[in-house]
Coordinates of N, CA and C in Angstrom, one line a residue:
M46 N 0.8 -1.2 0.0 CA 0.0 0.0 0.0 C 0.9 1.2 0.0
S47 N 0.6 2.2 -0.9 CA 1.5 3.4 -1.0 C 1.2 4.3 0.1
I48 N 2.3 5.1 0.5 CA 2.2 6.0 1.6 C 1.5 7.3 1.0
Q49 N 0.5 7.7 1.7 CA -0.2 8.9 1.3 C 0.5 10.2 1.9
P50 N 0.4 11.3 1.2 CA 1.1 12.5 1.6 C 0.9 12.9 3.0
K51 N -0.3 12.6 3.6 CA -0.6 13.0 5.0 C 0.2 12.2 6.0
N52 N 0.7 11.0 5.5 CA 1.4 10.2 6.4 C 2.9 10.3 6.3
L53 N 3.4 11.2 5.4 CA 4.8 11.3 5.2 C 5.6 12.0 6.3
P54 N 6.9 11.6 6.5 CA 7.8 12.4 7.4 C 8.0 13.8 6.8
A55 N 8.6 14.7 7.6 CA 8.7 16.1 7.2 C 9.5 16.3 5.8
E56 N 10.6 15.7 5.7 CA 11.4 15.9 4.5 C 10.7 15.3 3.3
E57 N 10.1 14.1 3.4 CA 9.4 13.6 2.3 C 8.1 14.4 2.0
R58 N 7.5 15.0 3.0 CA 6.4 15.9 2.7 C 6.8 17.1 1.9
R59 N 8.0 17.6 2.2 CA 8.5 18.8 1.5 C 8.8 18.4 0.0
A60 N 9.4 17.2 -0.1 CA 9.7 16.7 -1.5 C 8.4 16.4 -2.3
A61 N 7.4 15.9 -1.6 CA 6.1 15.6 -2.2 C 5.4 16.9 -2.7
T62 N 5.6 18.0 -1.9 CA 5.0 19.3 -2.2 C 5.7 19.8 -3.5
V63 N 7.0 19.7 -3.6 CA 7.7 20.1 -4.7 C 7.2 19.4 -6.0
I64 N 7.0 18.1 -5.9 CA 6.5 17.4 -7.1 C 5.1 17.8 -7.4
A65 N 4.3 18.1 -6.4 CA 2.9 18.5 -6.6 C 2.9 19.8 -7.4
V66 N 3.8 20.7 -7.1 CA 3.8 22.0 -7.8 C 4.2 21.8 -9.2
I67 N 5.2 20.9 -9.5 CA 5.7 20.7 -10.8 C 4.6 20.0 -11.6
E68 N 3.8 19.1 -11.0 CA 2.7 18.5 -11.7 C 1.6 19.5 -12.1
L69 N 1.3 20.4 -11.1 CA 0.3 21.4 -11.4 C 0.8 22.4 -12.5
A70 N 2.1 22.7 -12.5 CA 2.6 23.6 -13.4 C 2.6 23.1 -14.9
A71 N 2.5 21.8 -15.0 CA 2.4 21.2 -16.3 C 1.0 21.4 -16.9
R72 N 0.1 21.8 -16.1 CA -1.3 21.9 -16.6 C -1.8 23.3 -16.5
Q73 N -1.1 24.2 -15.9 CA -1.6 25.6 -15.7 C -0.5 26.6 -15.6
N74 N -0.8 27.8 -15.7 CA 0.2 28.9 -15.5 C 0.7 28.8 -14.0
P75 N 2.0 28.7 -13.8 CA 2.6 28.6 -12.5 C 2.2 29.8 -11.6
A76 N 2.0 30.9 -12.2 CA 1.6 32.1 -11.4 C 0.3 32.0 -10.8
D77 N -0.6 31.1 -11.4 CA -1.9 31.0 -10.9 C -2.1 29.8 -9.9
I78 N -1.0 29.2 -9.6 CA -1.0 28.1 -8.7 C -1.1 28.6 -7.2
T79 N -2.1 28.3 -6.5 CA -2.2 28.7 -5.1 C -1.8 27.6 -4.1
T80 N -1.6 28.0 -2.9 CA -1.3 27.0 -1.9 C -2.5 26.2 -1.6
A81 N -3.7 26.7 -1.8 CA -4.9 25.9 -1.7 C -5.0 24.8 -2.8
A82 N -4.6 25.2 -4.0 CA -4.6 24.2 -5.1 C -3.5 23.1 -4.8
I83 N -2.4 23.5 -4.3 CA -1.3 22.5 -4.0 C -1.9 21.6 -2.9
A84 N -2.5 22.1 -1.9 CA -3.0 21.3 -0.8 C -4.1 20.3 -1.3
Q85 N -5.0 20.8 -2.2 CA -6.0 20.0 -2.7 C -5.4 18.9 -3.6
H86 N -4.4 19.2 -4.3 CA -3.8 18.2 -5.2 C -3.1 17.1 -4.4
M87 N -2.7 17.5 -3.2 CA -2.0 16.5 -2.3 C -3.0 15.8 -1.3
G88 N -4.2 16.3 -1.3 CA -5.2 15.8 -0.3 C -4.9 16.2 1.1
L89 N -4.4 17.5 1.2 CA -4.0 18.0 2.5 C -4.7 19.3 2.8
T90 N -4.6 19.9 3.9 CA -5.0 21.3 4.2 C -3.9 22.2 4.0
Q91 N -4.2 23.5 3.8 CA -3.2 24.5 3.6 C -2.3 24.6 4.9
G92 N -2.9 24.4 6.0 CA -2.2 24.4 7.3 C -1.1 23.3 7.3
A93 N -1.4 22.2 6.7 CA -0.4 21.1 6.6 C 0.8 21.5 5.8
I94 N 0.5 22.2 4.7 CA 1.6 22.7 3.8 C 2.5 23.7 4.5
F95 N 1.8 24.7 5.3 CA 2.6 25.7 5.9 C 3.3 25.3 7.2
R96 N 3.1 24.0 7.6 CA 3.9 23.5 8.7 C 5.3 23.2 8.2
H97 N 5.5 23.1 6.9 CA 6.8 22.7 6.3 C 7.4 23.8 5.5
F98 N 6.6 24.8 5.1 CA 7.1 26.0 4.3 C 6.5 27.2 4.9
S99 N 7.4 28.2 5.1 CA 7.0 29.5 5.7 C 6.1 30.3 4.9
S100 N 6.2 30.1 3.5 CA 5.4 31.0 2.6 C 5.3 30.3 1.2
K101 N 4.5 30.9 0.3 CA 4.5 30.4 -1.0 C 5.9 30.6 -1.7
D102 N 6.5 31.7 -1.4 CA 7.9 31.9 -2.0 C 8.8 30.8 -1.6
A103 N 8.7 30.3 -0.3 CA 9.6 29.3 0.2 C 9.3 28.0 -0.6
I104 N 8.1 27.8 -1.0 CA 7.8 26.6 -1.8 C 8.4 26.7 -3.2
W105 N 8.3 27.9 -3.8 CA 8.9 28.1 -5.1 C 10.4 28.0 -5.0
Q106 N 11.0 28.4 -4.0 CA 12.4 28.3 -3.8 C 12.8 26.8 -3.8
A107 N 12.0 26.0 -3.0 CA 12.3 24.6 -2.9 C 12.1 23.9 -4.3
V108 N 11.2 24.3 -5.1 CA 11.0 23.8 -6.4 C 12.2 24.0 -7.3
M109 N 12.7 25.3 -7.3 CA 13.8 25.6 -8.1 C 15.1 25.0 -7.6
E110 N 15.2 24.7 -6.4 CA 16.3 24.0 -5.8 C 16.3 22.6 -6.4
W111 N 15.1 22.0 -6.4 CA 14.9 20.6 -6.9 C 15.3 20.6 -8.4
V112 N 14.9 21.6 -9.2 CA 15.2 21.6 -10.6 C 16.7 21.8 -10.8
E113 N 17.3 22.6 -10.0 CA 18.8 22.8 -10.1 C 19.5 21.5 -9.9
E114 N 19.2 20.9 -8.8 CA 19.9 19.6 -8.5 C 19.6 18.5 -9.5
N115 N 18.4 18.3 -9.9 CA 18.0 17.2 -10.8 C 18.4 17.4 -12.2
L116 N 18.2 18.6 -12.8 CA 18.5 18.9 -14.2 C 20.0 18.9 -14.4
L117 N 20.8 19.6 -13.5 CA 22.2 19.6 -13.7 C 22.8 18.2 -13.5
Y118 N 22.3 17.5 -12.5 CA 22.8 16.1 -12.3 C 22.6 15.3 -13.5
K119 N 21.4 15.4 -14.1 CA 21.0 14.6 -15.2 C 21.9 14.8 -16.4
I120 N 22.2 16.1 -16.7 CA 23.1 16.4 -17.9 C 24.5 16.0 -17.6
D121 N 25.0 16.2 -16.3 CA 26.3 15.8 -16.0 C 26.5 14.3 -16.1
H122 N 25.5 13.6 -15.6 CA 25.5 12.1 -15.7 C 25.5 11.7 -17.2
A123 N 24.8 12.4 -18.0 CA 24.7 12.0 -19.4 C 26.0 12.1 -20.1
A124 N 26.8 13.1 -19.8 CA 28.1 13.4 -20.4 C 29.2 12.7 -19.8
Y125 N 29.0 12.1 -18.6 CA 30.1 11.5 -17.8 C 30.7 10.4 -18.6
G126 N 32.1 10.4 -18.7 CA 32.8 9.3 -19.3 C 32.8 9.3 -20.9
I127 N 32.2 10.3 -21.5 CA 32.2 10.4 -22.9 C 33.4 11.2 -23.4
R128 N 34.3 10.6 -24.1 CA 35.5 11.3 -24.5 C 35.4 12.3 -25.6
S129 N 34.4 12.1 -26.5 CA 34.2 13.0 -27.6 C 33.3 14.2 -27.1
P130 N 33.8 15.4 -27.2 CA 33.0 16.6 -26.8 C 31.7 16.7 -27.6
L131 N 31.8 16.4 -28.9 CA 30.6 16.4 -29.7 C 29.5 15.4 -29.3
A132 N 30.0 14.2 -29.0 CA 29.1 13.1 -28.5 C 28.5 13.5 -27.1
A133 N 29.3 14.2 -26.3 CA 28.9 14.6 -25.0 C 27.8 15.7 -25.2
L134 N 27.9 16.6 -26.1 CA 26.9 17.6 -26.4 C 25.6 16.9 -26.8
E135 N 25.7 15.9 -27.6 CA 24.5 15.2 -28.0 C 23.8 14.5 -26.9
A136 N 24.6 13.9 -26.0 CA 24.1 13.2 -24.9 C 23.4 14.2 -23.9
I137 N 24.0 15.3 -23.7 CA 23.4 16.4 -22.9 C 22.0 16.8 -23.5
F138 N 22.1 17.1 -24.8 CA 20.9 17.5 -25.5 C 19.7 16.6 -25.3
L139 N 20.0 15.3 -25.6 CA 18.9 14.3 -25.5 C 18.5 14.1 -24.1
S140 N 19.4 14.2 -23.2 CA 19.1 14.0 -21.7 C 18.2 15.2 -21.3
H141 N 18.5 16.4 -21.7 CA 17.7 17.6 -21.4 C 16.3 17.4 -21.9
V142 N 16.2 17.0 -23.2 CA 14.9 16.8 -23.8 C 14.1 15.8 -23.0
E143 N 14.7 14.7 -22.7 CA 14.0 13.7 -21.9 C 13.5 14.2 -20.6
F144 N 14.4 15.0 -19.9 CA 14.0 15.6 -18.6 C 12.8 16.5 -18.7
V145 N 12.8 17.3 -19.7 CA 11.7 18.3 -19.9 C 10.4 17.5 -20.3
A146 N 10.6 16.5 -21.2 CA 9.4 15.8 -21.6 C 8.8 15.0 -20.5
A147 N 9.6 14.6 -19.5 CA 9.1 13.9 -18.4 C 8.5 14.8 -17.3
H148 N 9.0 16.1 -17.3 CA 8.6 17.1 -16.3 C 8.2 18.4 -17.0
P149 N 7.1 18.4 -17.8 CA 6.8 19.6 -18.5 C 6.5 20.8 -17.7
G150 N 6.2 20.6 -16.4 CA 6.0 21.7 -15.5 C 7.3 22.5 -15.2
V151 N 8.5 21.9 -15.4 CA 9.7 22.5 -15.1 C 10.0 23.7 -15.9
P152 N 10.0 23.6 -17.3 CA 10.2 24.8 -18.1 C 9.2 25.9 -17.9
R153 N 8.0 25.5 -17.6 CA 6.9 26.5 -17.2 C 7.3 27.3 -16.0
M154 N 7.9 26.6 -15.0 CA 8.3 27.2 -13.8 C 9.5 28.1 -14.1
I155 N 10.5 27.7 -14.9 CA 11.6 28.5 -15.2 C 11.2 29.8 -15.9
F156 N 10.4 29.6 -17.0 CA 10.0 30.8 -17.7 C 9.2 31.8 -16.8
G157 N 8.4 31.2 -15.9 CA 7.6 32.0 -15.0 C 8.4 32.8 -14.1
E158 N 9.5 32.2 -13.5 CA 10.4 32.9 -12.6 C 11.2 34.0 -13.3
L159 N 11.6 33.7 -14.5 CA 12.4 34.7 -15.2 C 11.6 35.9 -15.6
Q160 N 10.3 35.7 -15.7 CA 9.4 36.9 -16.1 C 8.9 37.7 -14.9
R161 N 9.2 37.2 -13.7 CA 8.8 37.9 -12.5 C 9.5 39.2 -12.4
G162 N 8.8 40.3 -12.0 CA 9.4 41.6 -11.9 C 10.3 41.7 -10.7
E163 N 9.8 41.2 -9.6 CA 10.6 41.3 -8.3 C 11.6 40.2 -8.3
T164 N 12.7 40.5 -7.5 CA 13.7 39.5 -7.3 C 13.4 38.6 -6.1
T165 N 13.4 37.4 -6.3 CA 13.1 36.4 -5.2 C 14.3 35.4 -5.2
R166 N 14.3 34.6 -4.2 CA 15.4 33.6 -4.1 C 15.2 32.6 -5.2
A167 N 13.9 32.3 -5.5 CA 13.6 31.3 -6.6 C 14.1 31.8 -7.9
K168 N 13.9 33.1 -8.2 CA 14.4 33.7 -9.4 C 15.9 33.7 -9.5
E169 N 16.6 34.0 -8.4 CA 18.0 33.9 -8.3 C 18.6 32.5 -8.7
I170 N 17.9 31.5 -8.1 CA 18.3 30.1 -8.4 C 18.1 29.8 -9.8
T171 N 17.0 30.3 -10.4 CA 16.7 30.0 -11.8 C 17.8 30.6 -12.7
R172 N 18.2 31.8 -12.4 CA 19.3 32.4 -13.1 C 20.6 31.6 -12.9
D173 N 20.8 31.1 -11.7 CA 22.0 30.3 -11.5 C 22.0 29.0 -12.4
I174 N 20.8 28.4 -12.5 CA 20.6 27.2 -13.3 C 21.0 27.5 -14.8
M175 N 20.5 28.7 -15.3 CA 20.8 29.0 -16.7 C 22.3 29.3 -16.9
R176 N 22.9 30.0 -15.9 CA 24.4 30.3 -16.0 C 25.2 29.0 -16.0
S177 N 24.8 28.1 -15.0 CA 25.5 26.8 -14.9 C 25.4 26.0 -16.1
Y178 N 24.2 26.0 -16.7 CA 23.9 25.2 -17.9 C 24.7 25.7 -19.0
R179 N 24.7 27.0 -19.2 CA 25.5 27.6 -20.3 C 26.9 27.3 -20.2
T180 N 27.5 27.4 -19.0 CA 28.9 27.1 -18.7 C 29.3 25.7 -19.1
R181 N 28.4 24.8 -18.8 CA 28.7 23.4 -19.2 C 28.7 23.2 -20.7
I182 N 27.7 23.8 -21.4 CA 27.7 23.7 -22.9 C 28.9 24.4 -23.5
Y183 N 29.2 25.6 -23.0 CA 30.4 26.3 -23.5 C 31.7 25.5 -23.3
H184 N 31.8 24.9 -22.2 CA 33.0 24.0 -21.9 C 33.1 22.9 -23.0
H185 N 32.1 22.2 -23.3 CA 32.2 21.1 -24.2 C 32.4 21.7 -25.7
I186 N 31.9 22.8 -26.0 CA 32.2 23.4 -27.3 C 33.6 23.8 -27.4
V187 N 34.2 24.4 -26.4 CA 35.6 24.7 -26.4 C 36.5 23.5 -26.5
L188 N 36.1 22.4 -25.8 CA 36.9 21.2 -25.9 C 36.7 20.6 -27.3
G189 N 35.6 20.7 -27.9 CA 35.3 20.2 -29.2 C 36.2 20.9 -30.3
K190 N 36.4 22.2 -30.1 CA 37.2 23.0 -31.0 C 38.7 22.6 -30.8
E191 N 39.1 22.4 -29.6 CA 40.5 22.0 -29.3 C 40.8 20.6 -29.8
A192 N 39.8 19.8 -29.8 CA 40.0 18.4 -30.3 C 39.8 18.3 -31.8
G193 N 39.5 19.4 -32.4 CA 39.3 19.4 -33.9 C 38.0 18.8 -34.4
E194 N 37.1 18.5 -33.4 CA 35.8 18.0 -33.8 C 34.8 19.1 -34.3
L195 N 35.0 20.3 -33.8 CA 34.1 21.4 -34.2 C 34.9 22.4 -35.0
K196 N 34.2 23.2 -35.8 CA 34.8 24.2 -36.7 C 35.7 25.2 -35.9
S197 N 36.9 25.4 -36.4 CA 37.8 26.3 -35.6 C 37.3 27.7 -35.5
D198 N 36.5 28.2 -36.4 CA 36.0 29.5 -36.4 C 34.6 29.6 -35.7
L199 N 34.2 28.5 -35.1 CA 32.9 28.5 -34.5 C 32.8 29.5 -33.3
E200 N 31.8 30.4 -33.3 CA 31.7 31.3 -32.2 C 31.0 30.6 -31.0
E201 N 31.7 30.4 -29.9 CA 31.2 29.6 -28.8 C 29.9 30.1 -28.2
D202 N 29.8 31.4 -28.0 CA 28.6 32.0 -27.4 C 27.4 31.8 -28.3
V203 N 27.6 31.9 -29.6 CA 26.5 31.8 -30.5 C 26.1 30.3 -30.6
A204 N 27.0 29.4 -30.5 CA 26.7 28.0 -30.6 C 26.0 27.5 -29.3
V205 N 26.3 28.1 -28.2 CA 25.6 27.8 -26.9 C 24.2 28.3 -27.0
T206 N 24.0 29.6 -27.5 CA 22.7 30.2 -27.6 C 21.8 29.3 -28.5
L207 N 22.4 28.9 -29.6 CA 21.6 28.0 -30.6 C 21.2 26.7 -29.9
F208 N 22.1 26.1 -29.2 CA 21.9 24.9 -28.5 C 20.7 25.0 -27.6
L209 N 20.7 26.0 -26.8 CA 19.5 26.3 -25.9 C 18.3 26.6 -26.6
G210 N 18.4 27.4 -27.7 CA 17.2 27.8 -28.5 C 16.6 26.6 -29.1
I211 N 17.3 25.6 -29.5 CA 16.7 24.4 -30.1 C 15.9 23.6 -29.1
V212 N 16.4 23.5 -27.9 CA 15.6 22.8 -26.9 C 14.3 23.6 -26.6
Q213 N 14.5 24.9 -26.5 CA 13.3 25.7 -26.2 C 12.3 25.6 -27.4
G214 N 12.8 25.6 -28.6 CA 11.9 25.5 -29.8 C 11.1 24.2 -29.8
L215 N 11.8 23.1 -29.5 CA 11.2 21.8 -29.4 C 10.1 21.8 -28.3
L216 N 10.4 22.5 -27.2 CA 9.5 22.6 -26.1 C 8.2 23.3 -26.5
V217 N 8.4 24.5 -27.2 CA 7.2 25.3 -27.6 C 6.3 24.5 -28.5
Q218 N 6.9 23.8 -29.4 CA 6.1 23.0 -30.4 C 5.4 21.9 -29.6
A219 N 6.0 21.3 -28.7 CA 5.4 20.2 -27.9 C 4.2 20.7 -27.1
L220 N 4.4 21.9 -26.5 CA 3.4 22.5 -25.6 C 2.2 22.9 -26.5
F221 N 2.5 23.4 -27.7 CA 1.4 23.8 -28.6 C 0.6 22.6 -29.0
A222 N 1.3 21.5 -29.3 CA 0.6 20.3 -29.7 C 0.0 19.5 -28.6
E223 N 0.3 20.0 -27.3 CA -0.1 19.2 -26.1 C 0.3 17.8 -26.2
N224 N 1.6 17.6 -26.6 CA 2.1 16.2 -26.8 C 3.6 16.3 -26.6
M225 N 4.1 15.9 -25.4 CA 5.5 16.0 -25.1 C 6.3 15.0 -25.9
D226 N 5.7 13.9 -26.3 CA 6.4 12.9 -27.1 C 7.0 13.5 -28.4
I227 N 6.4 14.6 -28.9 CA 7.0 15.2 -30.1 C 8.4 15.6 -29.9
M228 N 8.7 16.1 -28.7 CA 10.1 16.4 -28.3 C 11.0 15.2 -28.5
R229 N 10.6 14.1 -27.9 CA 11.4 12.9 -27.9 C 11.6 12.4 -29.4
R230 N 10.6 12.5 -30.2 CA 10.7 12.0 -31.6 C 11.6 12.9 -32.4
N231 N 11.5 14.2 -32.3 CA 12.2 15.1 -33.1 C 13.6 15.4 -32.7
A232 N 13.9 15.2 -31.4 CA 15.2 15.6 -30.9 C 16.4 15.1 -31.6
P233 N 16.5 13.8 -31.9 CA 17.7 13.3 -32.6 C 17.9 13.9 -34.0
R234 N 16.8 14.1 -34.7 CA 16.9 14.6 -36.1 C 17.3 16.1 -36.0
V235 N 16.7 16.8 -35.0 CA 17.0 18.2 -34.9 C 18.5 18.4 -34.5
F236 N 19.0 17.6 -33.6 CA 20.4 17.7 -33.2 C 21.3 17.3 -34.3
A237 N 20.9 16.4 -35.2 CA 21.7 16.1 -36.4 C 21.9 17.3 -37.3
I238 N 20.9 18.2 -37.4 CA 21.1 19.4 -38.2 C 22.0 20.3 -37.4
Y239 N 21.9 20.5 -36.1 CA 22.8 21.3 -35.3 C 24.2 20.8 -35.5
R240 N 24.4 19.5 -35.4 CA 25.7 18.9 -35.5 C 26.4 19.3 -36.8
R241 N 25.6 19.2 -37.9 CA 26.2 19.5 -39.2 C 26.6 20.9 -39.3
G242 N 26.0 21.8 -38.5 CA 26.4 23.2 -38.6 C 27.6 23.6 -37.8
I243 N 28.0 22.8 -36.8 CA 29.1 23.1 -35.9 C 30.3 22.2 -36.1
Q244 N 30.1 21.0 -36.8 CA 31.1 20.0 -36.9 C 32.2 20.4 -37.9
A245 N 33.4 20.1 -37.6 CA 34.5 20.4 -38.5 C 34.4 19.4 -39.7
A246 N 34.9 19.8 -40.9 CA 34.8 19.0 -42.1 C 35.7 17.8 -41.8
L247 N 35.1 16.6 -42.2 CA 35.9 15.4 -42.1 C 36.9 15.2 -43.1

C-alpha cells in the first residue's frame, strides 16, 4: 500500500510538495497556482503545507532547488565518461529533452520565474541554473574545437545560444501540440542538423 502525503515524514512531505507544484505547473500557469490548489492536489489542508514551508515563496524556492539539483545532475551524468565533446553535447541535449518531456512543469516554472518583476530567491536560483547550464555547454564546445571536432572559427557563445534555443523550440512546439512525445521523436533529427552546422569538415 502506497504512503499517502498526509502520512509522510517532514522531508518527504516537502519533497512531495515540490513534485505536486511541478505536476500542477504542467497543466496551468505557475503564477496561478495557489497554496490551496497545492494542498487540494495532495489531499491536505493549507495548514499542513505551511507546517513545512513558511510561505509560497519558500515553496517556489524549494521547487527551483529541486530543478537545479536534478536537471544539472542529469546532464552531468549523461556526459560523464564520454571522451568525444561532440558526443557529450548530443548526450546532454537528448538528456535535457527527456527531462523536460518527463517534467513539462519545469520549463513553465523556469519561464515564469524569469518573467517575474521582483527579485526572489527562486528567481536567483533560476538564473544560477541558466548560467551553470550555459557554462557546461560552453565548456564542451571549447573542448570540441580544441579536439578538432568542431569548426575552428565557431563562435562559442552563438553555438551555446543556438543549443539552448533548439531545446526551447522543441518545447514550444510540444506544448502547442499538447504532446511532449513530439520532443522525444524530433530531438535526434534536430540535433543532427545542429551537429552538421558546428562539426568540422571530415
